[in-house]
Coordinates of C-alpha atoms in Angstrom, one line a residue:
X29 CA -6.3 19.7 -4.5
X30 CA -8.7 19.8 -1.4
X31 CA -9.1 16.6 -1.4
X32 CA -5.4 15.6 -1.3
X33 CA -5.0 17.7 1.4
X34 CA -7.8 16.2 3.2
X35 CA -6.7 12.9 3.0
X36 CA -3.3 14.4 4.0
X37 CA -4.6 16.2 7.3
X38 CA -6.9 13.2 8.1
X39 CA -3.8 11.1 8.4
X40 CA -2.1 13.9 10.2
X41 CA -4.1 13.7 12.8
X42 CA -4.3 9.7 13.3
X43 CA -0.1 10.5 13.5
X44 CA -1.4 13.2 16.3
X45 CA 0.8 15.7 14.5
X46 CA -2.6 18.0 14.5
X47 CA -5.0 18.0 16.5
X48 CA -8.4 16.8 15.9
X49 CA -10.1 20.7 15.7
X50 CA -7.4 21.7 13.3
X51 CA -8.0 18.5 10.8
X52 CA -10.2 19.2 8.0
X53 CA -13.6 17.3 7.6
X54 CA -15.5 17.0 4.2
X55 CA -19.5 16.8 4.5
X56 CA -21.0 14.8 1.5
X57 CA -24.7 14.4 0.5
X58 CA -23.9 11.2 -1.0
X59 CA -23.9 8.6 1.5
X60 CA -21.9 5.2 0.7
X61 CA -23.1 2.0 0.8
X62 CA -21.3 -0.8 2.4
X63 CA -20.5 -4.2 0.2
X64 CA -22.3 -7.4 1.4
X65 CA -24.3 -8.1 4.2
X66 CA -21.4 -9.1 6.2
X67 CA -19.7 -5.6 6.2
X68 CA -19.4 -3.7 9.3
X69 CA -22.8 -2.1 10.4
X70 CA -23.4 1.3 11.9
X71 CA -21.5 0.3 15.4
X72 CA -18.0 0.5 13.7
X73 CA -17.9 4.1 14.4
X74 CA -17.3 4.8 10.3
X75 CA -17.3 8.9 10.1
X76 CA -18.1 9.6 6.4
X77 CA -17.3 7.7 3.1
X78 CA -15.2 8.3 1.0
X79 CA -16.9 10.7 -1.8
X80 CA -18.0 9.8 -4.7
X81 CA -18.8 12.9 -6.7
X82 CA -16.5 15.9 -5.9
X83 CA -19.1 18.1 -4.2
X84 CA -17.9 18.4 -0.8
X85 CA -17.1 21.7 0.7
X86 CA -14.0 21.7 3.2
X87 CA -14.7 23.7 6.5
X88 CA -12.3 24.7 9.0
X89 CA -14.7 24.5 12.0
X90 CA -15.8 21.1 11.5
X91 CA -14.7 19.0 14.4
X92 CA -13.5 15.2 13.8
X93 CA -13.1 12.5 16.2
X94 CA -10.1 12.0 18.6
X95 CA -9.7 8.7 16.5
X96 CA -10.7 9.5 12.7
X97 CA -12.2 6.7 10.9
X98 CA -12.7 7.8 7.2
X99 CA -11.1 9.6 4.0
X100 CA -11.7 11.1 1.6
X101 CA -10.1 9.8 -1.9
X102 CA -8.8 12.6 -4.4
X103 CA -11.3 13.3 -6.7
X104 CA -10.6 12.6 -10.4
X105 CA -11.7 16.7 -11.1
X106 CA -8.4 16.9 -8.6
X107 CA -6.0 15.4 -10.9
X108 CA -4.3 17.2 -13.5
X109 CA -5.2 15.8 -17.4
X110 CA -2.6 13.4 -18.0
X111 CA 0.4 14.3 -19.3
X112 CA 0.8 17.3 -17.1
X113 CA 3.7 17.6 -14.4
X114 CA 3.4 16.6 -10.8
X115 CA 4.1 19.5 -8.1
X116 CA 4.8 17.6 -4.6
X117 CA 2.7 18.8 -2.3
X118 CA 3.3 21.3 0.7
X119 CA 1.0 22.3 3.0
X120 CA 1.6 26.3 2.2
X121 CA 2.2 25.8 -1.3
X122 CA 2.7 23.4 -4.4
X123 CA 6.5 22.9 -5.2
X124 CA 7.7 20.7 -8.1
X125 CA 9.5 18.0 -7.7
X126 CA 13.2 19.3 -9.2
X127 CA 13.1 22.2 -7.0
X128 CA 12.9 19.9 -3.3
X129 CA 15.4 21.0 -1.4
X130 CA 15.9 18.1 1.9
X131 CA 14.9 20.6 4.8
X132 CA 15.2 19.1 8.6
X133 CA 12.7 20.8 10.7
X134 CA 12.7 18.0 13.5
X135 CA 15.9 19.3 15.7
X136 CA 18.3 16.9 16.3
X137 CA 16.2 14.2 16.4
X138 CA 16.5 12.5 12.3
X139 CA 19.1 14.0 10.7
X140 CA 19.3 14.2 7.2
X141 CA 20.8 11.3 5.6
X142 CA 22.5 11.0 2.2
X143 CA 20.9 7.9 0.5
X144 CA 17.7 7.0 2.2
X145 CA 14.7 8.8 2.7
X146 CA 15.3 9.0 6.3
X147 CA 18.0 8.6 8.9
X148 CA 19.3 5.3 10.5
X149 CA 19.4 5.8 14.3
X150 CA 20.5 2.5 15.0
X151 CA 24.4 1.6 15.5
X152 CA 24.9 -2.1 14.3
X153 CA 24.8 -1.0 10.6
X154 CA 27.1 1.7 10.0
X155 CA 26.4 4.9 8.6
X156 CA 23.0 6.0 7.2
X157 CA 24.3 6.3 3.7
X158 CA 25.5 2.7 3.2
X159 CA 22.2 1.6 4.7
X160 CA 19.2 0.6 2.3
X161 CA 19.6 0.9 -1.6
X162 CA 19.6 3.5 -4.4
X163 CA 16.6 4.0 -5.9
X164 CA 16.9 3.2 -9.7
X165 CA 20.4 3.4 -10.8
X166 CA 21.8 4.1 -14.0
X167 CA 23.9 0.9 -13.6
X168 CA 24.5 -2.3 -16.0
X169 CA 21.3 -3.2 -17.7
X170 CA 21.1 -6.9 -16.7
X171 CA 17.0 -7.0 -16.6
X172 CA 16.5 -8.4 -20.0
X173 CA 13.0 -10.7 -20.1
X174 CA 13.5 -11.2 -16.6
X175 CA 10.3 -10.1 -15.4
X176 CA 8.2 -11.2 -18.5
X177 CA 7.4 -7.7 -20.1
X178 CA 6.7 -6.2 -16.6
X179 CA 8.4 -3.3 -15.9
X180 CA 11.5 -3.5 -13.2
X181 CA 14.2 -1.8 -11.3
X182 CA 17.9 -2.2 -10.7
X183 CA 19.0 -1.5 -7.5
X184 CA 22.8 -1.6 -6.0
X185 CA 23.4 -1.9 -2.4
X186 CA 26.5 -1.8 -0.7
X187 CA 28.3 -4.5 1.8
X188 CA 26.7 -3.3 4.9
X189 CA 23.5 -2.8 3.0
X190 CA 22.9 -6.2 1.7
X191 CA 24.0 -7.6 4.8
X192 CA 21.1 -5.5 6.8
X193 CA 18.7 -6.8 4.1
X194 CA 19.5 -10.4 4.4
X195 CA 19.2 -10.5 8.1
X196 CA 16.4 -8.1 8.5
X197 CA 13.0 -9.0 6.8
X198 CA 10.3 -8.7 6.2
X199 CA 11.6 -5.3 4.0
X200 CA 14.4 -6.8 3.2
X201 CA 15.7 -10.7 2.8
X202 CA 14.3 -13.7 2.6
X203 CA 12.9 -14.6 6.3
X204 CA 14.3 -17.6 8.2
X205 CA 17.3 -17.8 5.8
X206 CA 19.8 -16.9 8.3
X207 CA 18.1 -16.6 11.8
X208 CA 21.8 -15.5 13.2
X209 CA 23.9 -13.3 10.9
X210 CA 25.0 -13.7 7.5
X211 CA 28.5 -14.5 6.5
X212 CA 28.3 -15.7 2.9
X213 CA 29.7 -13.2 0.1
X214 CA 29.6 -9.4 0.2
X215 CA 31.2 -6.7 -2.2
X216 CA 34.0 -6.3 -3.4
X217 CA 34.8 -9.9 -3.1
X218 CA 31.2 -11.4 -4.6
X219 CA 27.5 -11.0 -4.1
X220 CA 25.1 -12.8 -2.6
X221 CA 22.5 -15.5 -4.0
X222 CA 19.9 -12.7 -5.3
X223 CA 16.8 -14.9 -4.0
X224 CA 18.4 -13.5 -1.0
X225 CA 18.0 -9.6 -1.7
X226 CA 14.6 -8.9 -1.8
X227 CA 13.1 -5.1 -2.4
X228 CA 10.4 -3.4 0.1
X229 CA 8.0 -5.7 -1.7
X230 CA 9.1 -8.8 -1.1
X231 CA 10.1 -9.3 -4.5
X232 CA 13.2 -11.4 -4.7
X233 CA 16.4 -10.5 -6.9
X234 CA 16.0 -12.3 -10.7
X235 CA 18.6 -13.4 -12.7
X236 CA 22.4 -12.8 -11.6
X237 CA 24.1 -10.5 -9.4
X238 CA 26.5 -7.9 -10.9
X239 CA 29.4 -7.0 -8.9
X240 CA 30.1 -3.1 -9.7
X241 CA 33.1 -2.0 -8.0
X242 CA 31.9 -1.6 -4.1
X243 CA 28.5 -2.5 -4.7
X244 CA 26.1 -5.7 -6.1
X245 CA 23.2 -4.6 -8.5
X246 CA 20.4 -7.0 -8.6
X247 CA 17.2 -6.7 -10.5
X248 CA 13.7 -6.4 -9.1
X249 CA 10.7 -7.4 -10.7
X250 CA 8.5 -4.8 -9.8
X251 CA 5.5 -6.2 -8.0
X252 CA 2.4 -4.3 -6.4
X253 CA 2.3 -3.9 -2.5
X254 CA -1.2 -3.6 -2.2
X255 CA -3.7 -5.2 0.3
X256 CA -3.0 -6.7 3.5
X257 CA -1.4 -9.8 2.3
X258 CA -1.3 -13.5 4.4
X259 CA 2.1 -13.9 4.5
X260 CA 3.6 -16.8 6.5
X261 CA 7.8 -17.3 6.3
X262 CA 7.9 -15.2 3.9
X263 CA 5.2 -16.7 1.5
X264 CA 1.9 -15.2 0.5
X265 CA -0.7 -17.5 1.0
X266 CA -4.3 -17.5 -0.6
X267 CA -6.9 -20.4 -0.8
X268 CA -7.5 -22.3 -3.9
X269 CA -10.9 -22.5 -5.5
X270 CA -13.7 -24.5 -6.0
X271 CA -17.2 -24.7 -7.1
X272 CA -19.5 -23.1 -3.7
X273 CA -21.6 -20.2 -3.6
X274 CA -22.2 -19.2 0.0
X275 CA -19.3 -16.9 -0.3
X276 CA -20.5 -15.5 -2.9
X277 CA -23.0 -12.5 -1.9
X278 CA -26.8 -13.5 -2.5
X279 CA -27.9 -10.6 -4.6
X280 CA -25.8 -9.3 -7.9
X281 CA -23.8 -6.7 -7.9
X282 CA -22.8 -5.9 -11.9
X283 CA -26.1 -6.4 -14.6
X284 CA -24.1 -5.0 -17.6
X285 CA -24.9 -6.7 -20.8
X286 CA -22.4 -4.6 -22.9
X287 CA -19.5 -7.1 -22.4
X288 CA -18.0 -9.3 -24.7
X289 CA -17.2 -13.2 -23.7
X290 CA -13.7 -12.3 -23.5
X291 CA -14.0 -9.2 -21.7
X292 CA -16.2 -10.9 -19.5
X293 CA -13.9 -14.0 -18.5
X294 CA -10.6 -11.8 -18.2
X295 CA -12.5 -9.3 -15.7
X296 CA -14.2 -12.2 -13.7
X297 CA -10.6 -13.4 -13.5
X298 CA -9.1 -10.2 -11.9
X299 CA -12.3 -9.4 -9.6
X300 CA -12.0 -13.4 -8.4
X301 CA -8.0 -13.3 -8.2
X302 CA -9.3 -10.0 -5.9
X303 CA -11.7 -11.8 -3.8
X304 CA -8.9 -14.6 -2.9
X305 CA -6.6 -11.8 -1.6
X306 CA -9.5 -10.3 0.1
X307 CA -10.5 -13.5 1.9
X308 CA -6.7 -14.0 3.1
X309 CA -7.2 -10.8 4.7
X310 CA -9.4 -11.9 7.1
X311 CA -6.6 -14.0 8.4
X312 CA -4.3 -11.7 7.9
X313 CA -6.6 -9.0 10.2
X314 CA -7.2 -11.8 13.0
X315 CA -3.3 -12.1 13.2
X316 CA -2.8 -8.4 13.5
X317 CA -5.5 -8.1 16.0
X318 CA -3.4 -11.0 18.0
X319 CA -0.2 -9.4 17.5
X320 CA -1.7 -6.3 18.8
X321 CA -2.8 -7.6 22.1
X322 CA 0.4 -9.6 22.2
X323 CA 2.2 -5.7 22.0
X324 CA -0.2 -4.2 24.6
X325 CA -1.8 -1.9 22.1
X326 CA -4.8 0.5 23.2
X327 CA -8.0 -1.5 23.0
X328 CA -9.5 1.3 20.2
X329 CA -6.8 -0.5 17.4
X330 CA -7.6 -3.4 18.7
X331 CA -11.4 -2.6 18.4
X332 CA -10.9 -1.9 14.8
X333 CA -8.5 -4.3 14.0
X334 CA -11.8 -6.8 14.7
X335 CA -13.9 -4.6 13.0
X336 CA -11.9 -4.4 9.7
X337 CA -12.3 -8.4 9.9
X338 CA -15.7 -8.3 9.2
X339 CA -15.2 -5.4 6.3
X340 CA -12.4 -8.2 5.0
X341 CA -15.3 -10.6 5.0
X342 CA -17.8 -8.0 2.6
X343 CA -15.4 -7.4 0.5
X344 CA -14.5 -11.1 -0.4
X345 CA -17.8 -12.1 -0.6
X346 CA -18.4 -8.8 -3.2
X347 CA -15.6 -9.6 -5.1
X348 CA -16.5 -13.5 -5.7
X349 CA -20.2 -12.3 -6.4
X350 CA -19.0 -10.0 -9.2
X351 CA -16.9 -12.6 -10.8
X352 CA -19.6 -14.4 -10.5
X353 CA -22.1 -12.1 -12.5
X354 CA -19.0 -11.8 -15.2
X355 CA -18.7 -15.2 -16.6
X356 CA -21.7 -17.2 -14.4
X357 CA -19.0 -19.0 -12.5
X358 CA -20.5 -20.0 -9.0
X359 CA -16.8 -20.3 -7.2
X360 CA -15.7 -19.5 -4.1
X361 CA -12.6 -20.0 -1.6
X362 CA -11.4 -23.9 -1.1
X363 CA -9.5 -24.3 2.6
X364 CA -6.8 -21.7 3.1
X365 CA -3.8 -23.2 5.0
X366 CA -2.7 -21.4 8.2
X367 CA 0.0 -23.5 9.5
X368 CA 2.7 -21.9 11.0
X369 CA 0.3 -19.1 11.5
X370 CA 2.1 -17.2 14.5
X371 CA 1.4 -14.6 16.7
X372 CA 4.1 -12.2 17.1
X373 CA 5.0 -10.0 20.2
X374 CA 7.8 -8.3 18.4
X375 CA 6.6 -4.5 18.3
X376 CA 9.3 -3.9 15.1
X377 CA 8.0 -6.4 12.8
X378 CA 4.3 -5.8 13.8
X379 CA 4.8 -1.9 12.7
X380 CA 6.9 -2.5 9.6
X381 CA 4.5 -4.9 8.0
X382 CA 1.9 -2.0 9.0
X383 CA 3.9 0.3 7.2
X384 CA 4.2 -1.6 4.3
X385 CA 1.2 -3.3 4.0
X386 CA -1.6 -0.8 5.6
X387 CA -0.1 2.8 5.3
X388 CA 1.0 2.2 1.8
X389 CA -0.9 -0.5 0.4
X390 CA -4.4 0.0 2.0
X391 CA -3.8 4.2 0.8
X392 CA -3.6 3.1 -2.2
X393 CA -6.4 0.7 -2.5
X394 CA -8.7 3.3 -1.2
X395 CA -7.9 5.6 -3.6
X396 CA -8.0 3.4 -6.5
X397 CA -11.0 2.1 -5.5
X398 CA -12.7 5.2 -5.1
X399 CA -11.5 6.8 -8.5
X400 CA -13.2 3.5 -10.3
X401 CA -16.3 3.8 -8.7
X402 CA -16.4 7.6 -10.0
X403 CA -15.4 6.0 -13.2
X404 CA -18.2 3.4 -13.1
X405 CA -21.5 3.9 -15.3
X406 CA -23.2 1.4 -13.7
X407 CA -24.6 2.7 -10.4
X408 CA -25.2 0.0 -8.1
X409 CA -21.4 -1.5 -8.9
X410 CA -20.4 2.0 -8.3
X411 CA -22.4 3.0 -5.1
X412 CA -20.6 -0.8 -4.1
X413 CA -17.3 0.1 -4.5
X414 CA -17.6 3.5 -2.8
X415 CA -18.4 1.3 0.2
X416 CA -15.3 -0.6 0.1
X417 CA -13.0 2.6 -0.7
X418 CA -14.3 3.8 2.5
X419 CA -13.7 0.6 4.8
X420 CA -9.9 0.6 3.0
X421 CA -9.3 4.5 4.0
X422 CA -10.5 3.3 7.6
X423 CA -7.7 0.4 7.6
X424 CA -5.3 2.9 6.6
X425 CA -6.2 5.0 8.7
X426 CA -5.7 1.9 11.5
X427 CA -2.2 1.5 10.4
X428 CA -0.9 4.9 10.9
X429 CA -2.0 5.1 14.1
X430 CA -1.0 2.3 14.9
X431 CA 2.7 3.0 13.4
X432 CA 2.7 6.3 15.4
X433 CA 1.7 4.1 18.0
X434 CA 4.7 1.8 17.9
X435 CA 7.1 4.2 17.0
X436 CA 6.0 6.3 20.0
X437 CA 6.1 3.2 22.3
X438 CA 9.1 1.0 20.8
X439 CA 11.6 4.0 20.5
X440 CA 15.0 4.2 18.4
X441 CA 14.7 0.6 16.6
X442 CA 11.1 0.7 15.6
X443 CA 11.3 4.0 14.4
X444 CA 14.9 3.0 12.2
X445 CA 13.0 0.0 10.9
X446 CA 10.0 1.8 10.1
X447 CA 12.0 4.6 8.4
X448 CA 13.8 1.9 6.0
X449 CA 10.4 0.5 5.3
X450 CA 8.7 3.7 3.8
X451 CA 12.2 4.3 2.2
X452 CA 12.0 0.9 0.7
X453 CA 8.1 1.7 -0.4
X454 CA 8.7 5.2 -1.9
X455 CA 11.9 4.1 -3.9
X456 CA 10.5 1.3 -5.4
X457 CA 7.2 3.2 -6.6
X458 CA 4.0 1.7 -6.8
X459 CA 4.5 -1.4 -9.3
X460 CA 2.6 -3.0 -11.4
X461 CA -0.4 -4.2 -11.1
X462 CA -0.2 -7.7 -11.0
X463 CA -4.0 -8.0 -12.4
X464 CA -2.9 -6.0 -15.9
X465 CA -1.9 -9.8 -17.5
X466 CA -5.2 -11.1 -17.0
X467 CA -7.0 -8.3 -18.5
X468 CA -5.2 -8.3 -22.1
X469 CA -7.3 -7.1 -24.4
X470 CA -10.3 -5.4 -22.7
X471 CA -10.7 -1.9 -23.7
X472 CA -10.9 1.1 -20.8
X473 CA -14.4 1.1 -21.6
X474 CA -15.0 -2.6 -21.0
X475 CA -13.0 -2.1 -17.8
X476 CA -15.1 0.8 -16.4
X477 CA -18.2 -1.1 -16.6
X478 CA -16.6 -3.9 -14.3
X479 CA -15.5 -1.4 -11.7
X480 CA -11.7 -1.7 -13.0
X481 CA -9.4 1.5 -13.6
X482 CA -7.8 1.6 -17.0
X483 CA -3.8 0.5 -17.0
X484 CA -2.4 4.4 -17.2
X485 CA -5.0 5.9 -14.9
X486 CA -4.5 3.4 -12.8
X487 CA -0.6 3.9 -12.9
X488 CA -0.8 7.7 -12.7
X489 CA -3.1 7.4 -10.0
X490 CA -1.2 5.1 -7.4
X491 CA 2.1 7.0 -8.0
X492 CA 0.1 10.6 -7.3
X493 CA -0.9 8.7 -4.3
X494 CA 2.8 7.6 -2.9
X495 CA 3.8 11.5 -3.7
X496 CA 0.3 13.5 -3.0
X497 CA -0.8 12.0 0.2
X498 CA 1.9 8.9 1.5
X499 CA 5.1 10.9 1.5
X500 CA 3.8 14.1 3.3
X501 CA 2.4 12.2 5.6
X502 CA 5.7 9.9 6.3
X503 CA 7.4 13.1 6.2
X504 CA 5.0 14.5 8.8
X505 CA 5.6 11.4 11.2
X506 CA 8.7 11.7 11.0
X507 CA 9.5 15.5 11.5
X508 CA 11.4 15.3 8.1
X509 CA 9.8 18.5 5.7
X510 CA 10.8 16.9 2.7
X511 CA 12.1 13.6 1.5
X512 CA 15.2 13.3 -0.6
X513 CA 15.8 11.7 -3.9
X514 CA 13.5 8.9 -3.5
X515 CA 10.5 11.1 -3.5
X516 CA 11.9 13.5 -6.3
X517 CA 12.1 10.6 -8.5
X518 CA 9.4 9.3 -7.7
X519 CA 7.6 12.9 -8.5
X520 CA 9.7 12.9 -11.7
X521 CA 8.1 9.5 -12.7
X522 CA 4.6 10.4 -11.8
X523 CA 3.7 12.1 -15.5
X524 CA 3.6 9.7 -18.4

């Protein structure tokens, strides 16, 4: 697993919990190529891309930078066949995931607590273990169709749990419903509306609340966290299309004539649906560069913060190219609205939308990304997406040092919120990929040739991500040596 642990270390040291000699550096012969003329040029200070064929050799006396810019994604050769157990990983040996035992090597400063991943230090919510909710629970099953044949999770929370949701977004709640404090229903005497409740994910409560004793159980349709989403209030936002092609990149990017018309429109529809969230991101990276000067941040994350703008910018322009080549539809991004667009000076929100949305959903892109261009036969699409693996391990990479940042800076409540978020991210899992409906049909085959990871690979791969690379590393930041039963289960989960 040298890979993992690379990945693992690299992020280590953007934490600073090692220093930059004792990181681990992979040298490649293969060197990436960036997507679209737009994407950021040799002055972004990019270190190595992200390989992809497995033939690095791992070296102890390679130095990195103070600030590392690349990662490497986990080889596919690093993967066990599927089917096989998971084994967490330790950085002096493999343990499986039934045998974690919760070990606090930080002192006294995040003591182990009994239903989240990690401690509560704040003092307005009551004990750590009525704070944040079970993972899956055994509970009423009251998911029925809810979610339309995705897959989802039932979660109970207690009184003071659900009230710390509703009043706390983005990781929990439905922002601007109650600016103030809440004071409609709780447990045992009812539960709140469940458009209220919403899971690490944004993803709202469906259907109706069930009061269990103590506690309300909602259901959660499980949705993907992946990206950097636009989010304003609450809402994603992406533009609508319409028939332009100076977004779309000027040369092709996918010749394949071994598609079918179906195959064809279904993946044109998932790589265009891509390039919409990819142009939002632009926006989305101008506002965190804002919110960073608006915080005081060091001028390097603010330096890359503008920088991962531009890769934002490649990468739609790739995506609506490919679509594009797929079904020989020239469309591109109408206006995307960006009222009530805000900057924000509040250091909590800033790092738990970081959390969320770059330390977990950008890890996971890169990773994905990189095991499809592996996957890819066709070499140009392939050498295309390597490129944009690499510019999503750099964003990563931003957030977590920027997270250790904040944490570091903000103290006590940035660190409680932040702790909640990963919990929040780790229970739920990685989701499902909300791109699966619009490829019905097309065969793994038919995927690989249009840069797109089957369904189970893809599955298996994101959840290896949240337990191979994510968790150690969350555990790492926070001086926690293992997490508790959110990772177990999620271990537990990660063989299908």
């Amino acid at each position: 697993m040298r890979n993992y642990e690379t990945f693992r270390r690299r992020f280590f040291a953007a934490i600073g919990a090692l220093s930059a000699s004792t990181a681990v550096a992979c040298e490649s012969s293969t060197a990436g190529t960036q997507a679209g003329d737009t994407a950021a040029t040799s002055d972004t200070g990019a270190a190595e891309d992200v390989l992809i064929a497995d033939d690095a050799t791992a070296t102890d006396d390679t130095s990195l930078a103070d600030i590392p810019t690349a990662t490497d994604v986990p080889s596919s050769n690093d993967l066990p066949p599927i089917g096989e157990d998971v084994m967490l990983a330790d950085t002096d040996q493999d343990v499986p995931a039934e045998d974690i035992a919760l070990v606090d090597t930080s002192g006294d400063d995040v003591p182990a607590a009994t239903d989240i991943a990690l401690a509560d230090t704040t003092h307005d919510v009551g004990p750590a273990e009525d704070v944040g909710p079970a993972e899956d629970v055994g509970g009423p099953d009251v998911s029925g169709d809810l979610c339309g044949g995705g897959s989802s999770a039932t979660t109970c929370y207690s009184a003071a749990a659900l009230k710390y949701n509703i009043e706390n977004p983005p990781f929990g709640g439905k922002p601007g419903a109650f600016p103030m404090a809440y004071e409609g229903p709780l447990p045992p005497e009812g539960c709140p509306d469940p458009s209220l409740v919403q899971d690490g994910c944004c993803n709202p409560g469906v259907g109706v609340a069930q009061l269990v004793g103590d506690e309300c159980c909602y259901v959660h349709c499980n949705g993907a966290c992946c990206g950097r989403p636009l989010e304003v209030d609450g809402v994603r936002r992406v533009a609508g299309l319409e028939r332009r092609r100076d977004w779309l990149l000027p040369e092709r990017v996918s010749a394949s004539t071994l598609l079918d018309g179906h195959a064809r429109r279904a993946l044109a529809a998932a790589w265009r649906e891509d390039a919409r969230d990819e142009h939002a991101a632009i926006a989305s990276f101008q506002r965190f560069g804002l919110d960073l000067l608006s915080v005081g941040a060091p001028p390097e994350l603010v330096a890359d913060a503008t920088r991962a703008v531009m890769d934002e910018i490649g990468h739609a322009r790739f995506a609506f190219r490919l679509a594009a080549d797929l079904d020989g539809s020239g469309e591109g991004p109408g206006p995307l609205d960006c009222s009530g667009l805000v900057v924000s000076a509040d250091l909590t929100a800033a790092a738990v939308a970081a959390a969320r949305e770059g330390c977990v959903g950008e890890t996971l892109a890169a990773v994905v990304l990189g095991a499809a261009a592996r996957a890819c036969p066709e070499l140009s699409l392939s050498a295309q997406l390597q490129g944009i693996a690499d510019d999503e391990a750099r964003h990563a990479e931003l957030a977590w040092r920027f997270v250790s940042w904040a944490i570091t800076t903000g103290g006590d409540a940035v660190r409680s919120a932040v702790a909640h978020a990963f919990a929040h991210e780790l229970a739920a899992g990685p989701g499902e990929d909300p791109r699966e409906a619009l490829m019905l049909g097309v065969t793994d085959a038919q995927r690989a040739l249009a840069g797109r990871l089957s369904r189970r690979d893809s599955e298996t791969l994101r959840r290896r991500t949240l337990v191979e690379i994510v968790a150690p590393s969350v555990q790492e930041l926070f001086g926690v040596s293992r997490l508790q039963p959110a990772i177990a289960a999620l271990a537990g989960h990660a063989h299908v």
